[in-house]
Structure formats: structure tokens, C-alpha cells
PDB file of C-alpha atoms in Angstrom:
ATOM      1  CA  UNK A   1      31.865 -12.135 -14.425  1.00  0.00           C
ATOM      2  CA  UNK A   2      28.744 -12.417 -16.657  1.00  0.00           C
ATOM      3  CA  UNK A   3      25.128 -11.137 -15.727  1.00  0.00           C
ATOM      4  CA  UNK A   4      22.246 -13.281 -15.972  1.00  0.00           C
ATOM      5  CA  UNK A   5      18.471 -12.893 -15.303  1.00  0.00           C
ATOM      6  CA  UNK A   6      17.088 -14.493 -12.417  1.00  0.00           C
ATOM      7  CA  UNK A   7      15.318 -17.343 -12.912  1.00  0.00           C
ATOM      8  CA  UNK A   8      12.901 -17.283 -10.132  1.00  0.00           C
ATOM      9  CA  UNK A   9      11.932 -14.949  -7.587  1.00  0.00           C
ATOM     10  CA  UNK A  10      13.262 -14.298  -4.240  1.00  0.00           C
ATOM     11  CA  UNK A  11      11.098 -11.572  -2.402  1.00  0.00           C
ATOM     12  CA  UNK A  12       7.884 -10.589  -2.336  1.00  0.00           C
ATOM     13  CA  UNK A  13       7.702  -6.964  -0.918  1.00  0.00           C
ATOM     14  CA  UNK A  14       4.464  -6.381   0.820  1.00  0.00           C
ATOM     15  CA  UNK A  15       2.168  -3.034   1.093  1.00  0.00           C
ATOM     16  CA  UNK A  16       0.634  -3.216   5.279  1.00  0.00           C
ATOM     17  CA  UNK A  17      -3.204  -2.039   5.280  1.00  0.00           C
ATOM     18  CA  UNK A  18      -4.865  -2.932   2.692  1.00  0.00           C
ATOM     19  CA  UNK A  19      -2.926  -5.500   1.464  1.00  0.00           C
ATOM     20  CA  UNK A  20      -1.964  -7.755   4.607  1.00  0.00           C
ATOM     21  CA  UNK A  21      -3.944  -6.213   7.399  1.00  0.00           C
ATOM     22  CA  UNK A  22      -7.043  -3.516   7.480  1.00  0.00           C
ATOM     23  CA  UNK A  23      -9.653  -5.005   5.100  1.00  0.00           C
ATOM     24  CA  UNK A  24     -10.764  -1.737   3.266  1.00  0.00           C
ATOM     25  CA  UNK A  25      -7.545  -0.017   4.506  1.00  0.00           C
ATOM     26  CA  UNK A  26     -10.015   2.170   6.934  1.00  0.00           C
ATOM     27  CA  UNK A  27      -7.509   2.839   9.801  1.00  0.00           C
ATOM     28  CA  UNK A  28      -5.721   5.495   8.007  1.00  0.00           C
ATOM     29  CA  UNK A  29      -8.915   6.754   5.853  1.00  0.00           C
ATOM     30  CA  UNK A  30     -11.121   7.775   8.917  1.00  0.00           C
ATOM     31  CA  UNK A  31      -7.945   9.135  10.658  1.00  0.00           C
ATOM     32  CA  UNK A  32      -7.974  12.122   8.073  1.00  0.00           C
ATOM     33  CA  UNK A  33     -11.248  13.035   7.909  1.00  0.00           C
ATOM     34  CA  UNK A  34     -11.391  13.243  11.850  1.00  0.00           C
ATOM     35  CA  UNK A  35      -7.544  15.326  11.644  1.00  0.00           C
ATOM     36  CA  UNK A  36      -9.323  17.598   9.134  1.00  0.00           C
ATOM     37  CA  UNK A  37     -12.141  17.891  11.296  1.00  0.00           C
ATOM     38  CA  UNK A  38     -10.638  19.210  14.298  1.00  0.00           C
ATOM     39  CA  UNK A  39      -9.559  21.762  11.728  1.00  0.00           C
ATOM     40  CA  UNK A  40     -13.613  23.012  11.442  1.00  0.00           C
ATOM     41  CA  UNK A  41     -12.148  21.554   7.732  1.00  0.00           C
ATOM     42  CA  UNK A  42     -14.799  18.592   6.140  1.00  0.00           C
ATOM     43  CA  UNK A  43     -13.653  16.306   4.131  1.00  0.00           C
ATOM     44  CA  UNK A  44     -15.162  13.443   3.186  1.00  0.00           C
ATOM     45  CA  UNK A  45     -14.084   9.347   3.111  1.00  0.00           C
ATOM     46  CA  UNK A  46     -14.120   9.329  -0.688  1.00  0.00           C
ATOM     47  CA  UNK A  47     -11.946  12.377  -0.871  1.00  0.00           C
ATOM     48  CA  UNK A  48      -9.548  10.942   2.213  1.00  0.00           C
ATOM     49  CA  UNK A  49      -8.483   7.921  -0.047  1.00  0.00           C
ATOM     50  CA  UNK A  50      -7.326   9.646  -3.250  1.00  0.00           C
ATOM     51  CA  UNK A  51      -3.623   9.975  -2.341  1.00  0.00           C
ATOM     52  CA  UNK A  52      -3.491   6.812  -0.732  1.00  0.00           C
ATOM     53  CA  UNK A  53      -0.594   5.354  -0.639  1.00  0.00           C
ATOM     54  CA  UNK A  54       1.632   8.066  -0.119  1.00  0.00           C
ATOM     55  CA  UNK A  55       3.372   9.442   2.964  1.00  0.00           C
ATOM     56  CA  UNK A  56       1.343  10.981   5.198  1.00  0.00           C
ATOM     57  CA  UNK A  57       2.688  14.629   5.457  1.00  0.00           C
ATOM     58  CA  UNK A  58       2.373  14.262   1.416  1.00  0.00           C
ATOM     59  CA  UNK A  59      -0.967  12.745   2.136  1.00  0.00           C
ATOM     60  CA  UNK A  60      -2.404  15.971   3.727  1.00  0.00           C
ATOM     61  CA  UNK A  61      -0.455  18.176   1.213  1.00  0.00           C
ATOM     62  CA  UNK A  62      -2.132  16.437  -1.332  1.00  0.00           C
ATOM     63  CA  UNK A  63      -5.624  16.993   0.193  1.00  0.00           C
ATOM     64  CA  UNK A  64      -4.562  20.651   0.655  1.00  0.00           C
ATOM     65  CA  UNK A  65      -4.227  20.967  -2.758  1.00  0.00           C
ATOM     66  CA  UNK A  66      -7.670  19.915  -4.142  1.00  0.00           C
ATOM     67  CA  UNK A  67      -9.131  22.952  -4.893  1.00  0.00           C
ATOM     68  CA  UNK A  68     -12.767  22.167  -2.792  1.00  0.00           C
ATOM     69  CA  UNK A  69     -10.639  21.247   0.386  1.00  0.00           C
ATOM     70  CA  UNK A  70      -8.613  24.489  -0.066  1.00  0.00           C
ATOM     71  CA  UNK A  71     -11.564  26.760  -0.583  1.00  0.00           C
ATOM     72  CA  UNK A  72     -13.458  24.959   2.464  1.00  0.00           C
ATOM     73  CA  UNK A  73      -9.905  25.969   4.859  1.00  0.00           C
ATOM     74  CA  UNK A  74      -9.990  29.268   3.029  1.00  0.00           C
ATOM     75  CA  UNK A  75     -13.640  29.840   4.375  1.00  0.00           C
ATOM     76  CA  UNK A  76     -12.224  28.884   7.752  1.00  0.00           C
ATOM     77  CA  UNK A  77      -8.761  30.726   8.111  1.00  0.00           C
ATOM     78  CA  UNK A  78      -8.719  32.868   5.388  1.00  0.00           C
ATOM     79  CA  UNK A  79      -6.049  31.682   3.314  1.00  0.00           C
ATOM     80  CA  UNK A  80      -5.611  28.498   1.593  1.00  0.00           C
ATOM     81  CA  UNK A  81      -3.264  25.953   3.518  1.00  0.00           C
ATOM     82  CA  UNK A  82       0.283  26.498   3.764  1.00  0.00           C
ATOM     83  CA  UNK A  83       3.238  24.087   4.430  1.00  0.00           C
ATOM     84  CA  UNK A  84       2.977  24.673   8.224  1.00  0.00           C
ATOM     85  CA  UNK A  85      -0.913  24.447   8.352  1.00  0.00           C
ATOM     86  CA  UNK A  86      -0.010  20.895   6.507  1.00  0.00           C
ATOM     87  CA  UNK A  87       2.339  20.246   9.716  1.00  0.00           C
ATOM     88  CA  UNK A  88      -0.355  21.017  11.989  1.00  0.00           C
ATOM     89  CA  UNK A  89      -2.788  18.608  10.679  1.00  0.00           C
ATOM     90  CA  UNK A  90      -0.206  16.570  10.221  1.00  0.00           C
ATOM     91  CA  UNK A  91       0.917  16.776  14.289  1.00  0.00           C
ATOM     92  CA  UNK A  92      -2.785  16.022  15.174  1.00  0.00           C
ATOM     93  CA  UNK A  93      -3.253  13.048  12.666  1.00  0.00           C
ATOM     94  CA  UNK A  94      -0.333  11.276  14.206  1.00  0.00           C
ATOM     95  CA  UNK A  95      -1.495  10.972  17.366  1.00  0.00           C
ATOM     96  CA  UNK A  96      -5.023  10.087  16.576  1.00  0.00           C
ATOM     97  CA  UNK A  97      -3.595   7.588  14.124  1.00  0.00           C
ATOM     98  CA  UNK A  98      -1.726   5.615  17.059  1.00  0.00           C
ATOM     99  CA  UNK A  99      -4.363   5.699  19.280  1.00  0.00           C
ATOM    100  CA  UNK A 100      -6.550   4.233  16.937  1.00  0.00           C
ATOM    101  CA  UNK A 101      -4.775   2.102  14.898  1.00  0.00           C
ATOM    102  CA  UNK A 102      -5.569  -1.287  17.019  1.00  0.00           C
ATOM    103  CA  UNK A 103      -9.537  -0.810  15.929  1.00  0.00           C
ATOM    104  CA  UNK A 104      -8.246  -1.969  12.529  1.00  0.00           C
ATOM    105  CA  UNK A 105      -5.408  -4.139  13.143  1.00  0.00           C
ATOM    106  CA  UNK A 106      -7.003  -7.541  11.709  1.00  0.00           C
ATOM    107  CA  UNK A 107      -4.952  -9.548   9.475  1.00  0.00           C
ATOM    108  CA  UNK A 108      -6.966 -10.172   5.862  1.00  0.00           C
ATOM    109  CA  UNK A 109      -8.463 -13.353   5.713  1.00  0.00           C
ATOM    110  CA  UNK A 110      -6.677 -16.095   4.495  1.00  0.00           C
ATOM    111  CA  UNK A 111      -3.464 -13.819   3.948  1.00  0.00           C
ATOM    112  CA  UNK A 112      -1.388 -15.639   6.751  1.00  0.00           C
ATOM    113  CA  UNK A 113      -1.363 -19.086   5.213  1.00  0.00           C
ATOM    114  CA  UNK A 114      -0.696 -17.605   2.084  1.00  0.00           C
ATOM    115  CA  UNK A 115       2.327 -16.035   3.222  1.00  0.00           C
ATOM    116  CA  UNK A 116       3.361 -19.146   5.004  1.00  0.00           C
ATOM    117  CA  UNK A 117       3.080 -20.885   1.975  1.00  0.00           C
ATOM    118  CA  UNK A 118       5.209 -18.129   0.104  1.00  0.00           C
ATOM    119  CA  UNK A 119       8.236 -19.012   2.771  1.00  0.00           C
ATOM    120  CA  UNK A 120       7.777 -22.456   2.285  1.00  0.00           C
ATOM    121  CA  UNK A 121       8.442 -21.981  -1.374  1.00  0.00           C
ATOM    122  CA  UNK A 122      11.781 -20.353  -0.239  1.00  0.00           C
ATOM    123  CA  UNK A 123      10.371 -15.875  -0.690  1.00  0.00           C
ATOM    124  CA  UNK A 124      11.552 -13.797   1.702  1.00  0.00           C
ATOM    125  CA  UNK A 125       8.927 -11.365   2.719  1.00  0.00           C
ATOM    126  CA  UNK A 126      10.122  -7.673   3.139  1.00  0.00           C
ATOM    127  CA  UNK A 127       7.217  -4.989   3.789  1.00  0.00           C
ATOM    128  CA  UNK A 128       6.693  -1.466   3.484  1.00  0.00           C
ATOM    129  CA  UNK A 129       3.760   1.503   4.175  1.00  0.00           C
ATOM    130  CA  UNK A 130       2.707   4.602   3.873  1.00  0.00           C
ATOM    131  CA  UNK A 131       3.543   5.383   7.842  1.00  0.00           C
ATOM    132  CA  UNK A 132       5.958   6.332   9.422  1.00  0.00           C
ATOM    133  CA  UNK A 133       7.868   4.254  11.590  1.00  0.00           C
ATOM    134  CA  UNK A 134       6.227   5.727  14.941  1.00  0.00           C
ATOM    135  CA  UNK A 135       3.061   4.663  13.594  1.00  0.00           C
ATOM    136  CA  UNK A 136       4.399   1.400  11.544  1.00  0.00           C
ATOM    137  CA  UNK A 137       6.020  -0.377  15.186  1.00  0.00           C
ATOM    138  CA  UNK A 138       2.461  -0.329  16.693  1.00  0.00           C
ATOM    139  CA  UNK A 139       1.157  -1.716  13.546  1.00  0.00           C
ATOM    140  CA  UNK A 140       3.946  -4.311  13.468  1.00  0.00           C
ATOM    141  CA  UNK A 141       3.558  -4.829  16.937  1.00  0.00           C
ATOM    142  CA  UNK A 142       0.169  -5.599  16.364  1.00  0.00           C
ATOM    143  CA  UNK A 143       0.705  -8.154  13.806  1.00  0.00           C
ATOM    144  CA  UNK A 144       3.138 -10.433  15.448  1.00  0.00           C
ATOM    145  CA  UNK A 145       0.326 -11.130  17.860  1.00  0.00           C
ATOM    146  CA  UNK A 146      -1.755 -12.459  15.186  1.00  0.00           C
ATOM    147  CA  UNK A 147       1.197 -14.023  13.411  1.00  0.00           C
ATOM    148  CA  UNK A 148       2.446 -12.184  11.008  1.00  0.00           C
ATOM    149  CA  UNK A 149       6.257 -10.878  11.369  1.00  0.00           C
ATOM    150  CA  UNK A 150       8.024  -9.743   8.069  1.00  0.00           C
ATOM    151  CA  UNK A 151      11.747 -10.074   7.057  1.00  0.00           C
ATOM    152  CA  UNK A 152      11.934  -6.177   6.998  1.00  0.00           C
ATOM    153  CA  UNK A 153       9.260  -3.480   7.534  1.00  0.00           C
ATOM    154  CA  UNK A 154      10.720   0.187   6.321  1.00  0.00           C
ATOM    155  CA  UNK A 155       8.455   3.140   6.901  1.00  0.00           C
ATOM    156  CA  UNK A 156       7.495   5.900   4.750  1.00  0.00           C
ATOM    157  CA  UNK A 157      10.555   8.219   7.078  1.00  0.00           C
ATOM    158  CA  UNK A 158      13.218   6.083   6.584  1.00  0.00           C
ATOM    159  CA  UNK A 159      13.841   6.969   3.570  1.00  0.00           C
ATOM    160  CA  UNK A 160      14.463  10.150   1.734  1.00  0.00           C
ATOM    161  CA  UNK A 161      11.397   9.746  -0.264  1.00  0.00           C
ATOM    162  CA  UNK A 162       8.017   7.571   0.077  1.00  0.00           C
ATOM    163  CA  UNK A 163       5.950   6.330  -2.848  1.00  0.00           C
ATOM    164  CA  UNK A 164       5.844   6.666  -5.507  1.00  0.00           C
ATOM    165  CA  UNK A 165       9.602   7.000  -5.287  1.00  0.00           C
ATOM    166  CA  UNK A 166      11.203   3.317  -5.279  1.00  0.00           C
ATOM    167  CA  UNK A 167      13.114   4.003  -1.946  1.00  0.00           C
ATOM    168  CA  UNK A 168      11.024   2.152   0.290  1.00  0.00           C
ATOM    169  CA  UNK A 169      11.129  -1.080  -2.078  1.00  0.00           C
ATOM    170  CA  UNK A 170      15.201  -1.139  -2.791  1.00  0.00           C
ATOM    171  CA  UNK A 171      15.831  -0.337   1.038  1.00  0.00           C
ATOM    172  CA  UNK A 172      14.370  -3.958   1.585  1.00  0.00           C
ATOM    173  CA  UNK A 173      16.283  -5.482  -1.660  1.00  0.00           C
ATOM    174  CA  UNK A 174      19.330  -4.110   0.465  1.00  0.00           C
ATOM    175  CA  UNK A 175      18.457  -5.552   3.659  1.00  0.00           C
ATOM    176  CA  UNK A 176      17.239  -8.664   2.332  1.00  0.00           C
ATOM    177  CA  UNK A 177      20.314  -9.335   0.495  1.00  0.00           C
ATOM    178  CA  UNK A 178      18.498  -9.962  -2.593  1.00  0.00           C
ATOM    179  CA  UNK A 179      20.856  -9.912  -5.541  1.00  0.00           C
ATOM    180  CA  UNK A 180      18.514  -8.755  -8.614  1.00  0.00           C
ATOM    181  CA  UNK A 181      15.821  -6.484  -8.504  1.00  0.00           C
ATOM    182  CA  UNK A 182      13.788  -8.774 -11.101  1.00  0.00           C
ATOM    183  CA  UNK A 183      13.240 -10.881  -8.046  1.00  0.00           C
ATOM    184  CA  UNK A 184      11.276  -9.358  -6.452  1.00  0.00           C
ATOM    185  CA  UNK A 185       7.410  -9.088  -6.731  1.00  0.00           C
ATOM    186  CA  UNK A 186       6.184  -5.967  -4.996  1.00  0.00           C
ATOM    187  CA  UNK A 187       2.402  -6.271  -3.965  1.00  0.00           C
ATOM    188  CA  UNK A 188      -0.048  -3.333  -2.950  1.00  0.00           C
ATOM    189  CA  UNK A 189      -3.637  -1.695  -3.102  1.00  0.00           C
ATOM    190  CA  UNK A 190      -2.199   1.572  -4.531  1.00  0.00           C
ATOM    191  CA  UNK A 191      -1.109   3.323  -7.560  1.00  0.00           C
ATOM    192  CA  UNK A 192       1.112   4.818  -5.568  1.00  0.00           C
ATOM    193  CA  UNK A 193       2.618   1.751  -4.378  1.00  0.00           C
ATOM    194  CA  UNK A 194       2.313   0.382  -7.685  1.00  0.00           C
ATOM    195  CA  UNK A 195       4.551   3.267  -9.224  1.00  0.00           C
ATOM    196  CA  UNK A 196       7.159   2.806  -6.666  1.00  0.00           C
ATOM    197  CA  UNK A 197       7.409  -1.116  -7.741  1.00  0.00           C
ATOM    198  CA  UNK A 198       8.244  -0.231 -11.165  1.00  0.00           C
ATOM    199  CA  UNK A 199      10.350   2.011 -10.316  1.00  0.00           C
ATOM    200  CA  UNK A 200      12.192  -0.141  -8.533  1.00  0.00           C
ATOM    201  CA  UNK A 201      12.346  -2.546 -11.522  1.00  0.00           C
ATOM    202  CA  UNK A 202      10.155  -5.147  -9.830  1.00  0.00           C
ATOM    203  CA  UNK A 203       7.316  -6.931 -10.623  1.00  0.00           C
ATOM    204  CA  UNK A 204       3.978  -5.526  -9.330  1.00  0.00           C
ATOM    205  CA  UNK A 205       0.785  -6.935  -8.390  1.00  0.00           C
ATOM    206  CA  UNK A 206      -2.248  -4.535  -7.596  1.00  0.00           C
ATOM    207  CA  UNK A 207      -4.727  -5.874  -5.241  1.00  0.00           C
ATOM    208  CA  UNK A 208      -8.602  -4.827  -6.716  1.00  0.00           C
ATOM    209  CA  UNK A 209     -10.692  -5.481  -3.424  1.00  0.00           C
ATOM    210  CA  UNK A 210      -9.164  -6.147  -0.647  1.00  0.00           C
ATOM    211  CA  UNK A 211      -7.608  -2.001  -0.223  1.00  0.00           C
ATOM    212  CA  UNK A 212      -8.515   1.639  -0.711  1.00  0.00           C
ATOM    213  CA  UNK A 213      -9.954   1.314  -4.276  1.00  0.00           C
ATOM    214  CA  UNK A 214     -12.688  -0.615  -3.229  1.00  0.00           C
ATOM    215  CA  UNK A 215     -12.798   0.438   0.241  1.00  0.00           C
ATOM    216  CA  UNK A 216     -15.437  -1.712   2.100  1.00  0.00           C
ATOM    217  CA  UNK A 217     -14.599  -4.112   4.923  1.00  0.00           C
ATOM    218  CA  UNK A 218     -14.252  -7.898   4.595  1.00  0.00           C
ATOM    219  CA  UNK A 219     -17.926  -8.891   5.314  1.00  0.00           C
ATOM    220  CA  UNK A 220     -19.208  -5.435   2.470  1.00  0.00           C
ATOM    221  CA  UNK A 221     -16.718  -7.021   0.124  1.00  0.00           C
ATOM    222  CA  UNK A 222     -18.408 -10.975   0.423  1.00  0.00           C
ATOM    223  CA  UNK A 223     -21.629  -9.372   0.623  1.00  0.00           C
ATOM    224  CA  UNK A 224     -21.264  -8.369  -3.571  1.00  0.00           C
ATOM    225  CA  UNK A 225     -23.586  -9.676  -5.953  1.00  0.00           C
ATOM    226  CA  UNK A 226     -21.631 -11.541  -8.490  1.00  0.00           C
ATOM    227  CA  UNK A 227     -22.060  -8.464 -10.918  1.00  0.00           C
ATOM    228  CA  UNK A 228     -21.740  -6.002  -8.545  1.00  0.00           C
ATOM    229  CA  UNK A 229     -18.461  -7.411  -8.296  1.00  0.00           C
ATOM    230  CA  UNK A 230     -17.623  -7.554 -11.734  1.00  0.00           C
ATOM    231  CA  UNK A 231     -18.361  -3.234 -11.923  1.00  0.00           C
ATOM    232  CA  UNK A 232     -16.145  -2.384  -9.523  1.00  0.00           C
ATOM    233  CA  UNK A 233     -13.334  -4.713 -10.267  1.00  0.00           C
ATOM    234  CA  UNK A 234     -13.375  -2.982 -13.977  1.00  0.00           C
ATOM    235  CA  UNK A 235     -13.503   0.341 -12.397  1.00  0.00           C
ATOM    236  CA  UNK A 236     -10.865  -0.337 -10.539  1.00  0.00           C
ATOM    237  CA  UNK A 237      -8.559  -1.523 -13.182  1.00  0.00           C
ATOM    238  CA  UNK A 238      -8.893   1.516 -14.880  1.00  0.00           C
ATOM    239  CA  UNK A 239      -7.927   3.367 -11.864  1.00  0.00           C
ATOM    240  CA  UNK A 240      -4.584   0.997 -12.110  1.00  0.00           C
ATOM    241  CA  UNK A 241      -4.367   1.392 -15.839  1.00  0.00           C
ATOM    242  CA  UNK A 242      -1.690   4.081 -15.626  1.00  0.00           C
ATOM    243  CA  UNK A 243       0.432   2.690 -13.340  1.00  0.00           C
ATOM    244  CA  UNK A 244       0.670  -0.432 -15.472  1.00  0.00           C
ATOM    245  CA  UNK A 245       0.713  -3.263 -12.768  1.00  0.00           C
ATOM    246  CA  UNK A 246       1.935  -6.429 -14.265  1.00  0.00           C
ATOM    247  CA  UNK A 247      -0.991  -8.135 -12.439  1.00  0.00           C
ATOM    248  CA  UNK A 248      -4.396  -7.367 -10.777  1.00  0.00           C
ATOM    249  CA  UNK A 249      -5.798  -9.798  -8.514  1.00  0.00           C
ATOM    250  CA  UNK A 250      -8.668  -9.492  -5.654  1.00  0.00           C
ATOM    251  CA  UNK A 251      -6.636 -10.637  -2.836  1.00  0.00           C
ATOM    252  CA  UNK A 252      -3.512 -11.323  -1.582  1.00  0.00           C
ATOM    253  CA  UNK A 253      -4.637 -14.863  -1.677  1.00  0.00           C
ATOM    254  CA  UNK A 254      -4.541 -15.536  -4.890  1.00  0.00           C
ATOM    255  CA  UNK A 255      -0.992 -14.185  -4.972  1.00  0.00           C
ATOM    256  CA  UNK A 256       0.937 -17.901  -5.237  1.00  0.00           C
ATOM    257  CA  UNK A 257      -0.546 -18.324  -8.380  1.00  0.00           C
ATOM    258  CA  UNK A 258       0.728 -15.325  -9.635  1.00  0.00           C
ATOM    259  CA  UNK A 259       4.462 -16.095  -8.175  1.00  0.00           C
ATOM    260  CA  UNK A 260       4.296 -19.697  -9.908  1.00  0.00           C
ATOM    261  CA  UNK A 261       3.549 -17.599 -13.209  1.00  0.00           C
ATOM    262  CA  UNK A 262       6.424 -15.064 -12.741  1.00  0.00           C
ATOM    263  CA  UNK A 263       8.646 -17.631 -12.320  1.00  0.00           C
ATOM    264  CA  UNK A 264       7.296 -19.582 -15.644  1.00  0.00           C
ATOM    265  CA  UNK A 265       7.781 -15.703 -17.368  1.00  0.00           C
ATOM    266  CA  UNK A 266      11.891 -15.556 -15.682  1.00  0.00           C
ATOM    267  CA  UNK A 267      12.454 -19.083 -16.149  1.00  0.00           C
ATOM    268  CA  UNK A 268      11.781 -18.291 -19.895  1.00  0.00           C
ATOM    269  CA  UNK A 269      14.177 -15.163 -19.887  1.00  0.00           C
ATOM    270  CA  UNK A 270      11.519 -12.537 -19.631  1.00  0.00           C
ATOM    271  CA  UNK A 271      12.065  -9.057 -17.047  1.00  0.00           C
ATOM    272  CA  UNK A 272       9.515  -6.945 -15.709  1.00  0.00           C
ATOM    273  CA  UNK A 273      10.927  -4.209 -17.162  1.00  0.00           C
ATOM    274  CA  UNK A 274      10.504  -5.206 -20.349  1.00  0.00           C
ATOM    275  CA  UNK A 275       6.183  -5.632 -20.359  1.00  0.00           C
TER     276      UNK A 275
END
């Protein structure tokens, strides 16, 4: 028995908010500056989306870490934030997080016929997120009743380790039954995300407007003057540049044209691990 390289893809492993649903990925972004609140703790949208991307708990511990946040906590309890005062933000995010997540529960525009178009063209779609899985079957939930049902969905807890580990992206490879990682595109508005796609020996695709890194809803994002545009989609490549995406693209619905070109690249022998 010989190996050969794939010479098309198979799956296209999706990212949730940001990416397929959530515009502006806001329903986790307000969720922590309102946990941190309750806290007496400020912290501010801007600062909320840095880690994005990651597991929540990790999230917060993240946060913790930057040395303003700390000192503001500090001036509050009197220490800087341990591992348990992560927990306890953590145990009043989650709940806020479900009971809001609905408020931002759209499906991207455009993103379901693209999708439908990927199946038609014989891709499997498996999916992943930053929840966890309490949060991720409300979001799923949600989805089906605008249309949108993936192949797989695995949360950030079921697995041993979130983003930017690969975990998350070979658990679907596994359940999918996909037989080479090189078939697989893996699609997202993080570097986070974007790590855990290479990583997992996949192809990655970084998404410029439509997540955190731009971070304004559907309507702010059509609302940019050409050259407006233009700045932030060069600021935002350079926030990419170290995670080395394969491809950056505004939307997920300009994602087919990026599949037909990955297949061109396998059909000619070449692997994403290799540029």
C-alpha cells in the first residue's frame, strides 16, 4: 500500500460566530465585558476580543493576565486574579452567555447558499468554536432554524485542548471519516483558529471582515468607504501575518473560489504543509 496526496478536498471545517453566524462575532465579545463587570472589573470591547478564539476559561485567563485588567482587579480585591477568581467569572459568563446568545444568532449573509453550494460540490462541512458544548447546542439549535446544520459541531470541552491546539479540527477529520488531513480546508476569523488549522495540517482560510478583527456588524461593515475598507483589511492581515493563513478573504462567500483553487494547487501535487 502506497500513499498519495489527495487530489481534491473533502471537508471544509468551519469556525461558528464570526465566520457562519454573528456578523462582528459580538455575542461572545459583550458577554465578557458584562462578566467582568459584575466583577466591579472594566474592561473594555477592544480589550474583550484579543484572545478570541480561544476557549473561554482560557479566554478570561488570558484577560487576567494583561497587566491593566490585573491591576484594575487588584484595585478591587487586592490581589491580582487567581485560577479560581478565573472560575468565578468564568461561572457567571456562562450563564449570561446562554441567555443571550439568541440576540446574535443571525446567519452571515449570503453564507447559507454558499455552503449549499460547497455540498453540492461533494465537501462535507464539519464545524467547531470557541464554546463549550452547553453553550454550542443553543447556538446549533439556533441555526437549524435558519438552515444551517453541520456534519459535526465539536466544542471547545470536548476535547483535551481548544485552539490553538489542532484537537478540535482532527476530532471532525475522525468523525467525518475523512482519510487525509490535506483535505480539509479549515476556515475562521481568528489567529487562534488559524493556528489550530495548521496544526492540524490543513489548509486555512482567515476571514478579514466578517469576525472579531474587524468587529462591526453587517450593515457597519457595508457602510465602509471603499478606502476605509482597504485600511482595515491591511491591518488586519498583519494581525494574521503570524499565523500564516494560506488565504485571507472578506467573507465566507467568497470561499468557493478559494476551494476551486486548492483543488487546482492538490490536483498539481502541492500540500498545505509545504507553503
Amino acid at each position: 500500500m502506497n500513499y498519495s496526496n489527495p487530489t481534491q478536498l473533502q471537508a471544509a471545517i468551519l469556525d461558528w460566530a464570526g465566520t457562519v453566524v454573528d456578523f462582528g462575532s459580538f455575542a461572545p465579545t459583550q458577554i465578557f465585558v458584562e462578566a467582568f463587570a459584575e466583577f466591579d472589573v472594566q474592561v473594555s470591547i477592544e480589550e474583550a476580543r484579543g484572545p478570541m478564539g480561544m476557549g473561554k476559561w482560557d479566554h478570561i485567563r488570558t484577560l487576567c493576565d494583561v497587566p491593566e485588567i490585573a491591576e484594575r482587579y487588584r484595585k478591587v480585591f487586592g490581589r491580582t486574579p487567581t485560577d479560581d477568581d478565573v472560575t468565578a467569572i468564568y461561572n457567571r459568563f456562562m450563564p449570561l452567555q446562554i441567555e443571550k446568545i439568541a440576540v446574535h444568532s443571525a446567519l452571515i449573509p449570503g453564507a447559507l447558499d454558499t455552503l449549499t453550494g460547497l455540498r453540492q460540490d461533494g465537501l462535507k462541512i464539519g464545524s467547531c468554536s470557541g464554546y463549550p458544548k452547553v453553550v454550542m447546542d443553543k447556538v446549533v439549535e439556533l441555526a437549524a432554524q435558519n438552515g444551517y446544520v453541520a456534519d459535526h459541531v465539536v466544542a471547545t470541552d470536548e476535547t483535551p485542548n481548544g485552539r490553538p491546539w489542532p484537537a478540535q479540527a482532527l476530532a471532525n477529520v475522525i468523525a467525518l471519516g475523512i482519510d487525509d488531513v490535506a483535505a480539509c480546508v479549515k476556515v475562521d476569523d481568528t489567529v487562534p483558529g488559524i493556528l489550530e488549522g495548521r496544526r492540524a495540517g490543513m489548509w486555512t482560510v482567515a476571514l478579514v471582515c466578517s469576525g472579531n478583527a474587524l468587529g462591526l456588524t453587517w450593515e457597519g461593515y457595508r457602510a465602509l468607504s471603499a478606502e476605509k475598507l482597504e485600511s482595515e483589511r491591511q491591518r488586519i492581515h498583519a494581525l494574521f501575518a503570524g499565523s500564516r493563513p494560506h488565504y485571507l478573504i472578506d467573507t465566507i462567500n467568497e470561499l468557493p473560489e478559494v476551494v476551486a483553487d486548492i483543488n487546482r494547487r492538490l490536483a498539481k501535487g502541492e500540500m498545505p504543509q509545504a507553503s
